[in-house]
Short mmCIF file of C-alpha atoms in Angstrom, two decimals:
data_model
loop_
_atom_site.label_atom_id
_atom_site.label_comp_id
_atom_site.label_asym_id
_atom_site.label_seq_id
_atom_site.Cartn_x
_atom_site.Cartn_y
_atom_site.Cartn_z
CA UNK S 1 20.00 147.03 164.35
CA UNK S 2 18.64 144.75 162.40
CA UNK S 3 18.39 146.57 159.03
CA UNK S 4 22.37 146.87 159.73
CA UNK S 5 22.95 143.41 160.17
CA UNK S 6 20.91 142.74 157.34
CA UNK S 7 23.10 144.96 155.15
CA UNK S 8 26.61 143.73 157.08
CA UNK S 9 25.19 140.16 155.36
CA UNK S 10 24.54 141.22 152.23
CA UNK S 11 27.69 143.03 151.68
CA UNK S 12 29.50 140.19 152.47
CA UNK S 13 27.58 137.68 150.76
CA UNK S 14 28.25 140.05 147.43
CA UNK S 15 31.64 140.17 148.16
CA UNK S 16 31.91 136.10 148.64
CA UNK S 17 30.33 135.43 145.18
CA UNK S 18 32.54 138.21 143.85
CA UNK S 19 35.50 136.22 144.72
CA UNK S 20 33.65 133.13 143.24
CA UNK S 21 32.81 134.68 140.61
CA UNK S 22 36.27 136.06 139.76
CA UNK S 23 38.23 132.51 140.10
CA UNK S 24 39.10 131.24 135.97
CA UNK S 25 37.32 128.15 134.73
CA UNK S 26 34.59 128.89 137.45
CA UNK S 27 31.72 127.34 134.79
CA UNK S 28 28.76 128.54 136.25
CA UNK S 29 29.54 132.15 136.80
CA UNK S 30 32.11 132.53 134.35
CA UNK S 31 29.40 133.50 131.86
CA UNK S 32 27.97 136.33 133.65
CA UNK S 33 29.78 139.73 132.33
CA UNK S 34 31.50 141.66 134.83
CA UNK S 35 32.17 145.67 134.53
CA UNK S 36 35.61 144.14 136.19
CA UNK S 37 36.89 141.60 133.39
CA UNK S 38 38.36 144.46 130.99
CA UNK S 39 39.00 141.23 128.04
CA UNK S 40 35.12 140.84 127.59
CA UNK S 41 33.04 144.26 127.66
CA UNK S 42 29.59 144.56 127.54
CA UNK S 43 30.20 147.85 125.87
CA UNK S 44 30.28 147.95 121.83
CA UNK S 45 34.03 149.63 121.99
CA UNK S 46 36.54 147.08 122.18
CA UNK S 47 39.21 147.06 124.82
CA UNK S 48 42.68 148.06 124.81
CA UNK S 49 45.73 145.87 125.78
CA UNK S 50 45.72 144.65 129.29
CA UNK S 51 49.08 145.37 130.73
CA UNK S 52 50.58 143.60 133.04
CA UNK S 53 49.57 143.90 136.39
CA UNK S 54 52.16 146.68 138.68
CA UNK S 55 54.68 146.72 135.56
CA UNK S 56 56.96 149.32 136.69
CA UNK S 57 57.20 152.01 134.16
CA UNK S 58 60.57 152.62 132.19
CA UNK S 59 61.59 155.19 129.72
CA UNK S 60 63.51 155.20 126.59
CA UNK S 61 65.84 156.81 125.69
CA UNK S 62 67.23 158.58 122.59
CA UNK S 63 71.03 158.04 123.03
CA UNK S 64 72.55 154.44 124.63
CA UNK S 65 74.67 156.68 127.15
CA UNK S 66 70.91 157.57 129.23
CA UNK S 67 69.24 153.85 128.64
CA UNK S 68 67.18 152.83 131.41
CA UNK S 69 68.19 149.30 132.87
CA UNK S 70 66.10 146.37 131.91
CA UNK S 71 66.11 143.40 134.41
CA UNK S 72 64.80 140.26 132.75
CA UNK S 73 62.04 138.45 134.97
CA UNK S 74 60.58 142.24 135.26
CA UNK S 75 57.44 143.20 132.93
CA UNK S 76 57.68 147.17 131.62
CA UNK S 77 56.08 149.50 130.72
CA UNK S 78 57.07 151.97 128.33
CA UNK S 79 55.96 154.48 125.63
CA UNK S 80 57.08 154.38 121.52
CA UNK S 81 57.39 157.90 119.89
CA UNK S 82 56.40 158.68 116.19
CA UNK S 83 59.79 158.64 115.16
CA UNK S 84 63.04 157.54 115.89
CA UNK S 85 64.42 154.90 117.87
CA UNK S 86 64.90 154.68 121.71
CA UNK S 87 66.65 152.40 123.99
CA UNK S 88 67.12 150.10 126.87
CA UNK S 89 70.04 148.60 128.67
CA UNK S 90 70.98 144.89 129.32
CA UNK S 91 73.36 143.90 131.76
CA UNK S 92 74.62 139.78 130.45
CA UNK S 93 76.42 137.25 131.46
CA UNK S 94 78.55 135.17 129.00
CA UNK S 95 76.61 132.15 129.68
CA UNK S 96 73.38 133.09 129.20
CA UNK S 97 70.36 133.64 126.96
CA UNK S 98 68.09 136.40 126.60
CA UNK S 99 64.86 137.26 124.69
CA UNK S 100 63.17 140.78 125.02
CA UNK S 101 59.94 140.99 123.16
CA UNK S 102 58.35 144.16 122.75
CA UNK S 103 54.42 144.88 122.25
CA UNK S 104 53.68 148.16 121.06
CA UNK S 105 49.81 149.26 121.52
CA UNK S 106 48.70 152.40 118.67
CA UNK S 107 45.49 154.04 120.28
CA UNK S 108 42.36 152.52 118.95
CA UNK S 109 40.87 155.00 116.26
CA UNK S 110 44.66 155.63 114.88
CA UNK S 111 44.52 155.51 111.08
CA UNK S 112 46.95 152.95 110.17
CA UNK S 113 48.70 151.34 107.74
CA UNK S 114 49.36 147.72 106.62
CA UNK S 115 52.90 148.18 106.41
CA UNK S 116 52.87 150.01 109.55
CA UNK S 117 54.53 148.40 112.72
CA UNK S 118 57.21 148.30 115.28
CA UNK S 119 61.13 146.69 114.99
CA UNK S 120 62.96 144.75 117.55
CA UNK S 121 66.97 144.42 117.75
CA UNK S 122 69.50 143.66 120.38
CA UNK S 123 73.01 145.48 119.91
CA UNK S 124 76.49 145.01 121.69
CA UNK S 125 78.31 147.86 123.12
CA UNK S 126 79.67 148.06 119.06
CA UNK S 127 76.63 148.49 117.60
CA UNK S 128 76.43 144.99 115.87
CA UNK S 129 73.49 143.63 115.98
CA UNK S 130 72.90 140.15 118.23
CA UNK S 131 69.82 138.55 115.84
CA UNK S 132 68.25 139.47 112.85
CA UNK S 133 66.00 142.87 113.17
CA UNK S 134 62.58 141.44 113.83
CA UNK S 135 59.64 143.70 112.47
CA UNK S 136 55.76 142.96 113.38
CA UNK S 137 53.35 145.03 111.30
CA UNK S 138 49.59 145.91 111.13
CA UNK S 139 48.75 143.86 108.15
CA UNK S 140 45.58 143.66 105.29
CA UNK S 141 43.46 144.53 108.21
CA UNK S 142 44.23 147.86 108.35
CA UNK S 143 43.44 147.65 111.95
CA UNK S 144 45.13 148.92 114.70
CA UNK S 145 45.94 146.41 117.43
CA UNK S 146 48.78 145.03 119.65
CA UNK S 147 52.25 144.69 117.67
CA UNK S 148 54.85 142.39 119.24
CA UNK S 149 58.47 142.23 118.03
CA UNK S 150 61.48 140.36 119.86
CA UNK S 151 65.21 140.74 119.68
CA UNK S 152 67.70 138.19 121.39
CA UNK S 153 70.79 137.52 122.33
CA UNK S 154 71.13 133.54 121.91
CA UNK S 155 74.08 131.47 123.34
CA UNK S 156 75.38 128.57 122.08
CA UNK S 157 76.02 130.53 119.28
CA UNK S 158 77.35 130.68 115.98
CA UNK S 159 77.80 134.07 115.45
CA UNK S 160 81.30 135.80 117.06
CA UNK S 161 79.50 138.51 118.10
CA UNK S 162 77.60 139.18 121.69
CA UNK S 163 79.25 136.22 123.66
CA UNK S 164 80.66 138.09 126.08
CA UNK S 165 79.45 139.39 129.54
CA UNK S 166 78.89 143.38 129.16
CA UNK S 167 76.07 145.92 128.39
CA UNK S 168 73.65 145.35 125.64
CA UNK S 169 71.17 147.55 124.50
CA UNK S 170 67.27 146.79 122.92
CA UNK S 171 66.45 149.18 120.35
CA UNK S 172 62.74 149.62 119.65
CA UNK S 173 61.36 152.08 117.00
CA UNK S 174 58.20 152.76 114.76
CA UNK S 175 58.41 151.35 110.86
CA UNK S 176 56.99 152.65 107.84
CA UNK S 177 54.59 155.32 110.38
CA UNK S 178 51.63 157.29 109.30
CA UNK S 179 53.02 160.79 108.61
CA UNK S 180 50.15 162.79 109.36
CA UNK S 181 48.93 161.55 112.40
CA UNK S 182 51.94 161.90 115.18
CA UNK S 183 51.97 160.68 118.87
CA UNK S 184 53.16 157.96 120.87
CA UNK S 185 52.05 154.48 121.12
CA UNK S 186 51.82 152.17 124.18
CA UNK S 187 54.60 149.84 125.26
CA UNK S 188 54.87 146.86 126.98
CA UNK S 189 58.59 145.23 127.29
CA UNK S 190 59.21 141.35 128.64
CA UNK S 191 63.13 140.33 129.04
CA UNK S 192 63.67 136.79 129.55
CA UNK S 193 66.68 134.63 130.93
CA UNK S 194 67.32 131.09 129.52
CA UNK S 195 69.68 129.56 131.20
CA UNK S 196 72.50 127.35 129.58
CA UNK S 197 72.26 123.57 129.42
CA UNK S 198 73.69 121.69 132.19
CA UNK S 199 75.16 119.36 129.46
CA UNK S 200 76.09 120.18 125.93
CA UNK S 201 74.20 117.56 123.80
CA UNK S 202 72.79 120.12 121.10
CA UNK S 203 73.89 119.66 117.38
CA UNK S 204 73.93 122.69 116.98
CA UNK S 205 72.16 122.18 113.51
CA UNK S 206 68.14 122.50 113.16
CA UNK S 207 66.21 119.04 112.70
CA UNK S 208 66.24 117.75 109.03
CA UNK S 209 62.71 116.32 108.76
CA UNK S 210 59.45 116.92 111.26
CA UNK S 211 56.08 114.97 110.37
CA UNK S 212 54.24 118.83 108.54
CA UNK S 213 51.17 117.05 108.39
CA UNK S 214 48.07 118.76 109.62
CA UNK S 215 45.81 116.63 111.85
CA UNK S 216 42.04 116.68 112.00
CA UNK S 217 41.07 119.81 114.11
CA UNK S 218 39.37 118.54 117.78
CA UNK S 219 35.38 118.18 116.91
CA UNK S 220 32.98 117.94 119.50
CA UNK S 221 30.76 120.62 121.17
CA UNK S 222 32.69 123.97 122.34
CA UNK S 223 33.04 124.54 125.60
CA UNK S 224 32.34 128.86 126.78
CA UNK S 225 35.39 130.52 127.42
CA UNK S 226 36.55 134.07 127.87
CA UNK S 227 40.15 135.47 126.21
CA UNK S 228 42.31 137.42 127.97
CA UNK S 229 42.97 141.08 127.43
CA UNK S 230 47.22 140.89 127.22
CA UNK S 231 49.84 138.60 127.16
CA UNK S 232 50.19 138.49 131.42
CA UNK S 233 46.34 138.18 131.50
CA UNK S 234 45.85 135.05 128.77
CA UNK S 235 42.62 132.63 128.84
CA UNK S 236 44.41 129.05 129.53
CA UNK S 237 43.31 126.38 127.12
CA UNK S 238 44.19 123.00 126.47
CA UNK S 239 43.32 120.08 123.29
CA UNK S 240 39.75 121.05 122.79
CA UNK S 241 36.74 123.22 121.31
CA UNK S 242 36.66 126.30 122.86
CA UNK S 243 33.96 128.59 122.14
CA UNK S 244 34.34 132.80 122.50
CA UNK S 245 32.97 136.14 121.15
CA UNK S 246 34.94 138.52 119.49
CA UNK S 247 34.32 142.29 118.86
CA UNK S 248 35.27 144.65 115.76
CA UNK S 249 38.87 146.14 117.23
CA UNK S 250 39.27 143.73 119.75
CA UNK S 251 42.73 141.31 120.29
CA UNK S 252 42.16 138.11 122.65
CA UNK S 253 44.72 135.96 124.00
CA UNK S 254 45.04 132.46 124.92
CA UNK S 255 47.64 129.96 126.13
CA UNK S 256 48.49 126.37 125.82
CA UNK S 257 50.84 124.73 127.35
CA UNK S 258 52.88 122.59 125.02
CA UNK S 259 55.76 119.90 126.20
CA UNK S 260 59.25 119.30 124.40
CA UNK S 261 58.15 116.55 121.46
CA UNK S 262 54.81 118.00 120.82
CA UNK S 263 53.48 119.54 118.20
CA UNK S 264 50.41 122.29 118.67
CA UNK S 265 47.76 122.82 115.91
CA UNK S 266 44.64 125.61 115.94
CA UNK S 267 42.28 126.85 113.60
CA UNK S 268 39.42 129.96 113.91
CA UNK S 269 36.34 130.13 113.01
CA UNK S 270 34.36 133.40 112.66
CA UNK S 271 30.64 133.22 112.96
CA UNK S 272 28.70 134.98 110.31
CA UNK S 273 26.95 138.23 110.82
CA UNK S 274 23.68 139.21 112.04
CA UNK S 275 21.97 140.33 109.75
CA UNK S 276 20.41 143.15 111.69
CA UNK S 277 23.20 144.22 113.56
CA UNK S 278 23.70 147.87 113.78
CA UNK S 279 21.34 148.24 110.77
CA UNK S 280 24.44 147.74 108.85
CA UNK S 281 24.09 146.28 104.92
CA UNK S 282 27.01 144.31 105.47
CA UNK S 283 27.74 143.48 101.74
CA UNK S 284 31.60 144.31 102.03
CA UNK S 285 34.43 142.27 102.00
CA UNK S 286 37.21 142.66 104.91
CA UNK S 287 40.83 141.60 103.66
CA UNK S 288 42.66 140.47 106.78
CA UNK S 289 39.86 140.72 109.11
CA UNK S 290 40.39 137.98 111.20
CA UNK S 291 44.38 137.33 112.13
CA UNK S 292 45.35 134.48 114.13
CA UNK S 293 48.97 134.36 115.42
CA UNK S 294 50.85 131.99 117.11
CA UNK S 295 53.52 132.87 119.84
CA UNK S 296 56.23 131.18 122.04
CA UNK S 297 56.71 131.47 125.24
CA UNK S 298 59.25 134.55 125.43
CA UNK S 299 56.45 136.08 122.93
CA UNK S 300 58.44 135.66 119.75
CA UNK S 301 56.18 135.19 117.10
CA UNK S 302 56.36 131.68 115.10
CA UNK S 303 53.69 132.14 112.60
CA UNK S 304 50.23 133.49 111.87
CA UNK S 305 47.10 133.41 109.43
CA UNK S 306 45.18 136.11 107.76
CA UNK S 307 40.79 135.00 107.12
CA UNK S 308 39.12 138.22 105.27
CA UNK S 309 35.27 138.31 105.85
CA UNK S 310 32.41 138.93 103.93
CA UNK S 311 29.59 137.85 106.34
CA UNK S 312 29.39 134.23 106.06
CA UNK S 313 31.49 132.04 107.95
CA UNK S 314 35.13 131.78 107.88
CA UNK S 315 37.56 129.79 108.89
CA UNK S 316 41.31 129.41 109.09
CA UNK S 317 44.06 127.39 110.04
CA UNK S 318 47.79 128.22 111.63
CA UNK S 319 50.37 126.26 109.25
CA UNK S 320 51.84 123.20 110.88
CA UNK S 321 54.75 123.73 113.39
CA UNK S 322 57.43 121.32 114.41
CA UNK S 323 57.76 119.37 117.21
CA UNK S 324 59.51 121.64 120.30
CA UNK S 325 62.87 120.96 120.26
CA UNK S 326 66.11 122.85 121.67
CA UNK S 327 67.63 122.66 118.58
CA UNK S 328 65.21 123.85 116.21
CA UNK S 329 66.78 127.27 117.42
CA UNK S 330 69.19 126.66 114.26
CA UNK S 331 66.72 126.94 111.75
CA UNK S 332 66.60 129.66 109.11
CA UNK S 333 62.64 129.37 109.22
CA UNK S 334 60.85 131.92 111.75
CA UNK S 335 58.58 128.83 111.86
CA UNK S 336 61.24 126.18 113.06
CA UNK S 337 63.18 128.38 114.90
CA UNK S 338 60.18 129.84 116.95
CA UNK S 339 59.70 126.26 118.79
CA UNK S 340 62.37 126.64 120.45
CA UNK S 341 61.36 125.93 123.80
CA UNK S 342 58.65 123.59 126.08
CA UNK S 343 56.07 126.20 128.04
CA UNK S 344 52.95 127.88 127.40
CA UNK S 345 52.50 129.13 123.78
CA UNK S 346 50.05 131.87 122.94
CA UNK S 347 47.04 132.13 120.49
CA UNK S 348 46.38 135.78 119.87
CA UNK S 349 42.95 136.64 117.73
CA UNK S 350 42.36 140.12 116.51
CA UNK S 351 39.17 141.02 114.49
CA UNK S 352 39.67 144.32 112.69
CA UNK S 353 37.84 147.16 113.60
CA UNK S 354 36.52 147.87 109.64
CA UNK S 355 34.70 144.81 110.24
CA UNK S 356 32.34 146.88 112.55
CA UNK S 357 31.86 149.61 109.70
CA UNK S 358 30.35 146.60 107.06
CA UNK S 359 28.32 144.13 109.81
CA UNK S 360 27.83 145.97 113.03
CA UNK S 361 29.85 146.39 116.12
CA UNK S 362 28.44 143.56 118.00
CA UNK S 363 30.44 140.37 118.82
CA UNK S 364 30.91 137.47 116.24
CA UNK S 365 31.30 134.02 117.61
CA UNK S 366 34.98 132.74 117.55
CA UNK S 367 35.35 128.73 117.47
CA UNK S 368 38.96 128.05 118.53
CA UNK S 369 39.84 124.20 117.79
CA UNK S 370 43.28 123.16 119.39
CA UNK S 371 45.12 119.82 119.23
CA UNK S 372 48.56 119.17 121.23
CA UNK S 373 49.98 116.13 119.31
CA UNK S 374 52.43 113.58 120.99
CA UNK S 375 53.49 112.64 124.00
CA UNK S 376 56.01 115.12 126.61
CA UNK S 377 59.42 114.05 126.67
CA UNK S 378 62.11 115.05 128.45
CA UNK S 379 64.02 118.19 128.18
CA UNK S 380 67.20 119.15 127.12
CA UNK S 381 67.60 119.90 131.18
CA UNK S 382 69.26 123.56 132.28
CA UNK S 383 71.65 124.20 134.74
CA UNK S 384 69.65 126.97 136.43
CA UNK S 385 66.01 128.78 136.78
CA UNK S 386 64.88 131.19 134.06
CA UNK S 387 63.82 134.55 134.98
CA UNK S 388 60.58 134.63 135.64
CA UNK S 389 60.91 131.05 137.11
CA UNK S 390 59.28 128.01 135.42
CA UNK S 391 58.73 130.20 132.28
CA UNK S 392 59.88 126.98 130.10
CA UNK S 393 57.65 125.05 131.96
CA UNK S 394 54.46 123.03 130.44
CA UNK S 395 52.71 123.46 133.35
CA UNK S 396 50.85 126.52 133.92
CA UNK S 397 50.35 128.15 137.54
CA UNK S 398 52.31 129.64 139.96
CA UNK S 399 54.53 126.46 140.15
CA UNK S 400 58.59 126.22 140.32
CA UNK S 401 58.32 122.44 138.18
CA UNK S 402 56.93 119.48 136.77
CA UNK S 403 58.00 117.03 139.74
CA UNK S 404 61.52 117.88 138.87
CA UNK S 405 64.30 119.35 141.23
CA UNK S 406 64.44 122.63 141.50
CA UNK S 407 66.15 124.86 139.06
CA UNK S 408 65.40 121.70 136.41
CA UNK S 409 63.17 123.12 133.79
CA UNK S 410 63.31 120.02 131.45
CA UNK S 411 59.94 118.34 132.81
CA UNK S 412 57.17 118.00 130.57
CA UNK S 413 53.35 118.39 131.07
CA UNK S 414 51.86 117.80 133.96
CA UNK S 415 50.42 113.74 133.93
CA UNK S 416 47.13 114.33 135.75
CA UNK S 417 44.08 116.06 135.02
CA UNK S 418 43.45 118.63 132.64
CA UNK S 419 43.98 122.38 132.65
CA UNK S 420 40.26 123.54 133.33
CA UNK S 421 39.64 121.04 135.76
CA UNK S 422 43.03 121.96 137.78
CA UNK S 423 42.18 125.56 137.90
CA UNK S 424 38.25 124.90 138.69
CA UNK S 425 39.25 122.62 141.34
CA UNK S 426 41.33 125.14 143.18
CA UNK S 427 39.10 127.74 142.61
CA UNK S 428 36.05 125.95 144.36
CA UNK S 429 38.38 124.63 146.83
CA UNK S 430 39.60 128.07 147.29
CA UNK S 431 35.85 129.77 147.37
CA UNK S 432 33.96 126.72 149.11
CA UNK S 433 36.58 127.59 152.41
CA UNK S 434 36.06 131.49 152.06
CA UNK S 435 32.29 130.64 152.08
CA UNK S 436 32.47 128.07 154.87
CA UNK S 437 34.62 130.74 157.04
CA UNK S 438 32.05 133.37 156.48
CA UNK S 439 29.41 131.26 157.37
CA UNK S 440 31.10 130.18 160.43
CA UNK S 441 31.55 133.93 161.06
CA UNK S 442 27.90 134.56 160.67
CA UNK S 443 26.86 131.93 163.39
CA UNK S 444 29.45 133.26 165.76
CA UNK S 445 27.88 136.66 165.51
CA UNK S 446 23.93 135.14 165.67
CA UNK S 447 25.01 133.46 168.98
CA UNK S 448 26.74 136.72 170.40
CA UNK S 449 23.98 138.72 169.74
CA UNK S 450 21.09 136.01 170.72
CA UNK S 451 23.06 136.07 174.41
CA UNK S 452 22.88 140.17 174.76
CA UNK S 453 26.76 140.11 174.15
#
């Protein structure tokens, strides 16, 4: 008997400082590798993309007449063929906009190409197309990695096309594809819902001037952090030095949450090789082996930054940004237009996998420096909820708003206490009672058996 009870409390005490173990921004366990945390393997192969947890899977379609129904709020998952296009069906309201961003995963030893990628477009039931065609490809790298692309249909709107409520269709296909090596690639497919503006105070022109000067990058020592594995599983981060490691092949993700008014900066650094790694010379150069990208909330991509690598220490900065604004969804510029909304915004790293080939295919160390610049202001205020709920939002969490009513989504970022600390604080709140009930659970049973019960 006792040997059992001596197992029955080891058992559970392994599967209380799992849980601790498992809560984000836990600092003294977070360090420990798990088998469980796909994003950071102790493994030399790099991960693929993390899905989205119980994404329900959807199929496209080669002809509009069979497309599968997309319902935004829902994650998908899908599949992309060699060739051809397939599609998806919207059903929209006339008041309404929506985003659709597609990420299309090639398998990780697929020979690719830098012009390579994946193209985005929303259609009406004519075949016109809502938004410009939006195509993300592989790049210098040569490396294959997670491609996202998004197609919208955007109201206010200039355009006389796709203001109407009706059926809409997303068409996703492959660009520019490697001929000789066929197959499908991974999909993952996110349709948002913006709701329209309670009030109509947009210009409905793009700002004329925004302050494009880069700040200082955050100094300081770097605080250990691990990236996420997928866009649903991102690392969050806020102003700071944030210290990771990075392996040949392998995409990380982060998010910040940035308020209407401010302005978000980053730059990467990639640590220089070890010499002895993998017994590899490492005297090549890697054009493109280090791409930092930066990416709104409805994963539309605003801009990124190419660093090739030769060994030595590199860094790189994203170009300046504007200010979030509602309106700056009337700019020409990807880079304007992209900051359209307040919420989290995503910093995706990829190191190629060629980098591996010339240094080794351990882990270089990735410095991530981050600066939010200004102060929240209010937002242009909508007269509904987006779908998912709070997606536009500065505060991250499973939370419906920033002290506002709900169904307002203009607050702006959350006025106490910072990101880590929020998310530590509920996760030793959350583990200190799971402990304390165990332990209560452990006397309870001592007693019992002490008395012959």
């Amino acid at each position: 008997m006792g040997r059992r009870t001596a197992w029955w409390r080891v058992a559970v005490v392994g599967a209380v400082l799992g849980a601790v173990a498992g809560v984000p921004g836990a600092p003294a366990l977070a360090a420990s590798p798990s088998p469980s945390v796909s994003s950071s393997p102790s493994s030399a192969t790099a991960p693929s993309y993390v899905f989205a947890a119980g994404a329900p899977s959807v199929t496209g379609t080669v002809s509009t007449g069979d497309a599968e129904l997309l319902e935004p709020g829902t994650t998908y998952r899908s599949s992309l063929p060699s060739e051809g296009k397939v599609y998806y069906r919207l059903d929209l309201d006339s008041t309404s906009s929506v985003y659709v961003a597609a990420t299309a995963v090639p398998p990780a030893d697929a020979p690719v190409t830098a012009t390579e990628g994946v193209r985005v477009t929303v259609q009406d039931a004519d075949g016109r197309f809502c938004s410009a065609p939006d195509t993300a490809t592989i790049g210098a790298g040569r490396s294959p990695r997670p491609l996202t692309a998004w197609g919208a249909r955007t109201l206010p709107s200039k355009r006389s096309l796709c203001r109407g409520a009706g059926t809409y269709y997303v068409a996703v296909e492959r660009v520019l594809r490697t001929e000789s090596v066929p197959g499908d690639w991974d999909l993952e497919l996110a349709p948002v819902l913006e709701p329209r503006l309670r009030q109509t105070g947009s210009t409905s022109e793009a700002p004329e001037s925004w302050d494009s000067a880069t700040p200082s990058p955050p100094g300081g020592g770097a605080v250990p952090v691990r990236g996420g594995g997928g866009f649903g599983s991102a690392t969050a981060l806020e102003q700071g030095v944030w210290r990771d490691d990075v392996r040949p092949g392998q995409t990380l993700f982060y998010e910040v949450p940035v308020g209407w008014g401010q302005q978000v900066y980053a730059t990467a650094e990639i640590s220089s090789a070890d010499a002895g790694a993998g017994g590899v010379s490492g005297k090549g150069l890697v054009p493109g082996a280090v791409n930092l990208a930066l990416y709104n909330p409805v994963r539309g991509l605003v801009d990124d930054t190419s660093i090739s690598y030769s060994g030595s220490q590199r860094s790189g900065a994203l170009p300046a940004v504007p200010p979030v604004g509602y309106d700056n969804r009337y700019a020409v510029s990807g880079r304007v237009s992209g900051m359209r909304f307040a919420g989290a915004y995503y910093l995706v790293v990829h190191l190629a996998a060629r980098v591996g080939e010339e240094f080794g295919d351990g882990p270089l160390g990735l410095t991530l420096r981050v600066r939010v610049k200004g102060e929240p202001e209010g937002g242009p205020g909508y007269a509904g909820e987006s779908e998912p709920a709070g997606l536009f939002q500065t505060r991250l969490g499973p939370s419906s708003g920033d002290g506002a009513a709900p169904g307002d989504e203009g607050g702006g970022v959350s006025g106490s206490g910072s990101v880590g600390m929020k998310v530590a604080a509920f996760g030793g709140i959350g583990a200190g009672t799971l402990v304390l009930g165990v332990l209560g659970v452990w006397v309870v049973v001592g007693r019992r058996r002490t008395a012959g019960v």
